[in-house]
Amino acid sequence: HRGKDVAWMKSLMRKMGREAVSVVNFESMNRVPPMPQLREVRGEIVPGMENVWYEYVPNSYDPEKKTPLVVSMHGGLMTGWGQAVYTSWTLVADREGFIVVFPNAASKRMWMMECDWEKVIETLGQISGDVPLLHKPENHVEDYHDVKKTVKLIEKMKEKYNIDAGRIYMQGMSMGNAMTGQFARYMG
């Protein structure tokens, strides 16, 4: 997926006139050391859509011991794989002995966010070109596919691994940080 992610992002950045940013930020992903413990997983966590996420389990994982979990949310237009490569969570997980899961947003590489949709449309009217749009929010945050998927993904990780329920953490980059805040606000 690495080559496809880099090519897609370069294409988008060219359309937006930002080739230099693309080269600096995304070419470096081709020089990341291999991470054999990073596994792509696909499945229908919430009915109606196949979801993709990446699990990183350090070699030190002991199924007999309670283990912390970090849920790391990618920025807009990125992927879980890109988040794993772009951040240092896998290195810290190796050093500190925790598991990291990097979910993909359900659609268009964008998390569904609570927002004032009329303001979004007003703002986007000033932007030209092929820029991906935010998703129009559904009725309630608790009903958003990405929110339901994240709740179910945490449950799935607790079933699969010996996760310490008192040490589950979430963080995100950029739009992923907004998703983290939204999740904390509505899901605790």
Short mmCIF file of C-alpha atoms in Angstrom, two decimals:
data_model
loop_
_atom_site.label_atom_id
_atom_site.label_comp_id
_atom_site.label_asym_id
_atom_site.label_seq_id
_atom_site.Cartn_x
_atom_site.Cartn_y
_atom_site.Cartn_z
CA HIS A 1 0.00 0.00 0.00
CA ARG A 2 2.93 2.31 0.59
CA GLY A 3 3.55 3.11 -3.10
CA LYS A 4 -0.15 3.65 -3.77
CA ASP A 5 -0.51 5.97 -0.75
CA VAL A 6 2.52 8.02 -1.78
CA ALA A 7 1.38 8.26 -5.43
CA TRP A 8 -2.16 9.25 -4.43
CA MET A 9 -0.96 11.91 -2.03
CA LYS A 10 1.54 13.30 -4.60
CA SER A 11 -1.26 13.51 -7.16
CA LEU A 12 -3.53 15.37 -4.75
CA MET A 13 -0.76 17.72 -3.63
CA ARG A 14 0.11 18.53 -7.28
CA LYS A 15 -3.53 19.42 -7.90
CA MET A 16 -3.31 21.72 -4.91
CA GLY A 17 0.03 23.17 -6.06
CA ARG A 18 2.06 21.75 -3.17
CA GLU A 19 4.57 19.37 -4.77
CA ALA A 20 7.38 20.38 -2.38
CA VAL A 21 5.35 19.43 0.70
CA SER A 22 4.54 16.09 -0.90
CA VAL A 23 8.18 15.25 -1.51
CA VAL A 24 9.32 16.24 1.98
CA ASN A 25 6.56 14.48 3.91
CA PHE A 26 5.71 11.44 1.82
CA GLU A 27 8.90 10.40 0.04
CA SER A 28 10.47 9.78 3.44
CA MET A 29 7.91 7.00 4.04
CA ASN A 30 9.78 4.86 1.48
CA ARG A 31 12.82 4.86 3.78
CA VAL A 32 11.05 3.63 6.90
CA PRO A 33 12.49 0.41 8.31
CA PRO A 34 10.25 -2.62 7.78
CA MET A 35 7.76 -3.29 10.56
CA PRO A 36 6.94 -7.01 10.37
CA GLN A 37 4.68 -6.75 13.44
CA LEU A 38 2.42 -4.21 11.66
CA ARG A 39 -0.46 -6.24 10.25
CA GLU A 40 -3.25 -5.03 8.00
CA VAL A 41 -6.61 -6.41 9.12
CA ARG A 42 -9.90 -6.21 7.20
CA GLY A 43 -13.33 -6.96 8.49
CA GLU A 44 -16.89 -5.78 8.88
CA ILE A 45 -16.84 -4.37 12.40
CA VAL A 46 -20.04 -2.37 11.95
CA PRO A 47 -22.55 -3.88 9.51
CA GLY A 48 -22.63 -2.43 6.02
CA MET A 49 -18.99 -1.60 5.34
CA GLU A 50 -15.66 -3.39 5.29
CA ASN A 51 -13.20 -1.67 7.61
CA VAL A 52 -9.41 -1.66 7.51
CA TRP A 53 -7.07 -1.21 10.44
CA TYR A 54 -3.46 -1.95 11.31
CA GLU A 55 -2.38 -3.74 14.48
CA TYR A 56 1.10 -3.42 15.92
CA VAL A 57 1.99 -5.97 18.55
CA PRO A 58 5.55 -5.74 19.91
CA ASN A 59 7.65 -8.89 20.16
CA SER A 60 7.62 -8.46 23.95
CA TYR A 61 3.82 -8.99 24.14
CA ASP A 62 2.95 -11.62 26.76
CA PRO A 63 -0.67 -12.85 26.52
CA GLU A 64 -0.52 -13.68 30.24
CA LYS A 65 0.01 -10.02 31.20
CA LYS A 66 -2.45 -7.14 30.95
CA THR A 67 -1.19 -4.83 28.19
CA PRO A 68 -2.01 -1.18 27.44
CA LEU A 69 -3.60 -0.24 24.11
CA VAL A 70 -3.09 2.96 22.11
CA VAL A 71 -5.60 3.82 19.36
CA SER A 72 -3.86 6.18 16.94
CA MET A 73 -6.10 8.15 14.54
CA HIS A 74 -4.64 9.35 11.25
CA GLY A 75 -4.98 12.86 9.86
CA GLY A 76 -7.36 13.70 7.03
CA LEU A 77 -6.38 12.18 3.68
CA MET A 78 -4.00 9.74 5.39
CA THR A 79 -4.45 6.08 6.32
CA GLY A 80 -3.80 3.97 9.38
CA TRP A 81 -0.69 2.64 7.64
CA GLY A 82 0.51 6.19 7.00
CA GLN A 83 -0.09 7.07 10.65
CA ALA A 84 1.99 4.06 11.74
CA VAL A 85 4.84 5.15 9.47
CA TYR A 86 4.59 8.90 10.09
CA THR A 87 4.51 8.67 13.88
CA SER A 88 6.86 6.91 16.29
CA TRP A 89 4.18 4.86 18.07
CA THR A 90 5.61 1.54 16.89
CA LEU A 91 9.05 2.39 18.26
CA VAL A 92 7.58 3.49 21.59
CA ALA A 93 5.39 0.36 21.68
CA ASP A 94 8.52 -1.77 21.27
CA ARG A 95 10.30 0.10 24.04
CA GLU A 96 7.35 0.30 26.49
CA GLY A 97 5.51 -2.93 25.67
CA PHE A 98 2.05 -1.83 24.53
CA ILE A 99 -0.13 -2.60 21.51
CA VAL A 100 -1.12 0.06 18.96
CA VAL A 101 -4.05 -0.04 16.57
CA PHE A 102 -4.23 2.36 13.61
CA PRO A 103 -7.74 2.41 12.08
CA ASN A 104 -8.58 3.82 8.64
CA ALA A 105 -11.41 6.34 8.33
CA ALA A 106 -14.42 4.62 6.77
CA SER A 107 -14.66 6.78 3.65
CA LYS A 108 -12.53 9.18 1.59
CA ARG A 109 -9.73 9.06 4.19
CA MET A 110 -11.73 11.57 6.23
CA TRP A 111 -13.27 11.01 9.67
CA MET A 112 -16.93 11.98 10.00
CA MET A 113 -16.90 15.04 12.21
CA GLU A 114 -19.54 16.98 14.05
CA CYS A 115 -19.70 20.38 12.38
CA ASP A 116 -21.93 23.20 11.21
CA TRP A 117 -22.65 21.83 7.73
CA GLU A 118 -23.89 25.18 6.40
CA LYS A 119 -20.56 26.81 7.36
CA VAL A 120 -18.66 23.97 5.66
CA ILE A 121 -20.61 24.50 2.42
CA GLU A 122 -20.12 28.27 2.66
CA THR A 123 -16.36 27.85 3.14
CA LEU A 124 -15.98 25.21 0.44
CA GLY A 125 -17.72 27.50 -2.02
CA GLN A 126 -14.57 29.62 -1.85
CA ILE A 127 -12.28 26.68 -2.69
CA SER A 128 -11.82 25.55 -6.27
CA GLY A 129 -10.43 22.30 -7.59
CA ASP A 130 -10.65 18.67 -6.66
CA VAL A 131 -10.44 18.91 -2.88
CA PRO A 132 -12.11 16.06 -0.97
CA LEU A 133 -15.13 17.16 1.00
CA LEU A 134 -15.92 16.43 4.61
CA HIS A 135 -18.75 13.99 5.15
CA LYS A 136 -22.13 15.53 5.88
CA PRO A 137 -22.80 14.66 9.53
CA GLU A 138 -25.51 12.16 10.33
CA ASN A 139 -28.11 12.72 13.06
CA HIS A 140 -26.09 11.98 16.21
CA VAL A 141 -22.35 11.57 16.76
CA GLU A 142 -22.99 8.21 18.42
CA ASP A 143 -24.46 7.03 15.07
CA TYR A 144 -21.44 7.99 12.94
CA HIS A 145 -19.89 4.92 11.36
CA ASP A 146 -16.37 5.95 12.43
CA VAL A 147 -17.44 6.37 16.07
CA LYS A 148 -19.32 3.04 16.18
CA LYS A 149 -16.41 1.34 14.41
CA THR A 150 -13.88 2.69 16.91
CA VAL A 151 -15.94 1.48 19.88
CA LYS A 152 -16.25 -1.98 18.28
CA LEU A 153 -12.57 -2.03 17.32
CA ILE A 154 -11.54 -1.41 20.93
CA GLU A 155 -13.88 -4.24 22.00
CA LYS A 156 -12.36 -6.49 19.34
CA MET A 157 -8.82 -5.70 20.51
CA LYS A 158 -9.84 -6.53 24.10
CA GLU A 159 -11.19 -9.91 22.93
CA LYS A 160 -8.14 -10.72 20.82
CA TYR A 161 -5.41 -9.56 23.21
CA ASN A 162 -5.04 -9.30 26.98
CA ILE A 163 -5.75 -5.55 27.05
CA ASP A 164 -5.74 -3.64 30.34
CA ALA A 165 -9.16 -1.92 30.22
CA GLY A 166 -7.86 0.79 32.56
CA ARG A 167 -5.03 1.71 30.19
CA ILE A 168 -6.64 2.33 26.80
CA TYR A 169 -5.52 5.59 25.23
CA MET A 170 -6.40 7.44 22.04
CA GLN A 171 -4.49 10.11 20.18
CA GLY A 172 -4.60 11.56 16.72
CA MET A 173 -2.83 13.80 14.28
CA SER A 174 -4.66 16.82 12.87
CA MET A 175 -8.13 15.61 11.83
CA GLY A 176 -7.41 12.45 13.84
CA ASN A 177 -6.96 14.65 16.90
CA ALA A 178 -10.38 16.19 16.21
CA MET A 179 -11.78 12.67 15.95
CA THR A 180 -10.11 11.81 19.27
CA GLY A 181 -11.72 14.84 20.95
CA GLN A 182 -15.11 14.02 19.45
CA PHE A 183 -14.81 10.41 20.62
CA ALA A 184 -13.84 11.47 24.15
CA ARG A 185 -16.67 13.98 24.32
CA TYR A 186 -19.41 11.58 23.28
CA MET A 187 -18.10 8.13 24.19
CA GLY A 188 -16.10 8.92 27.31
#
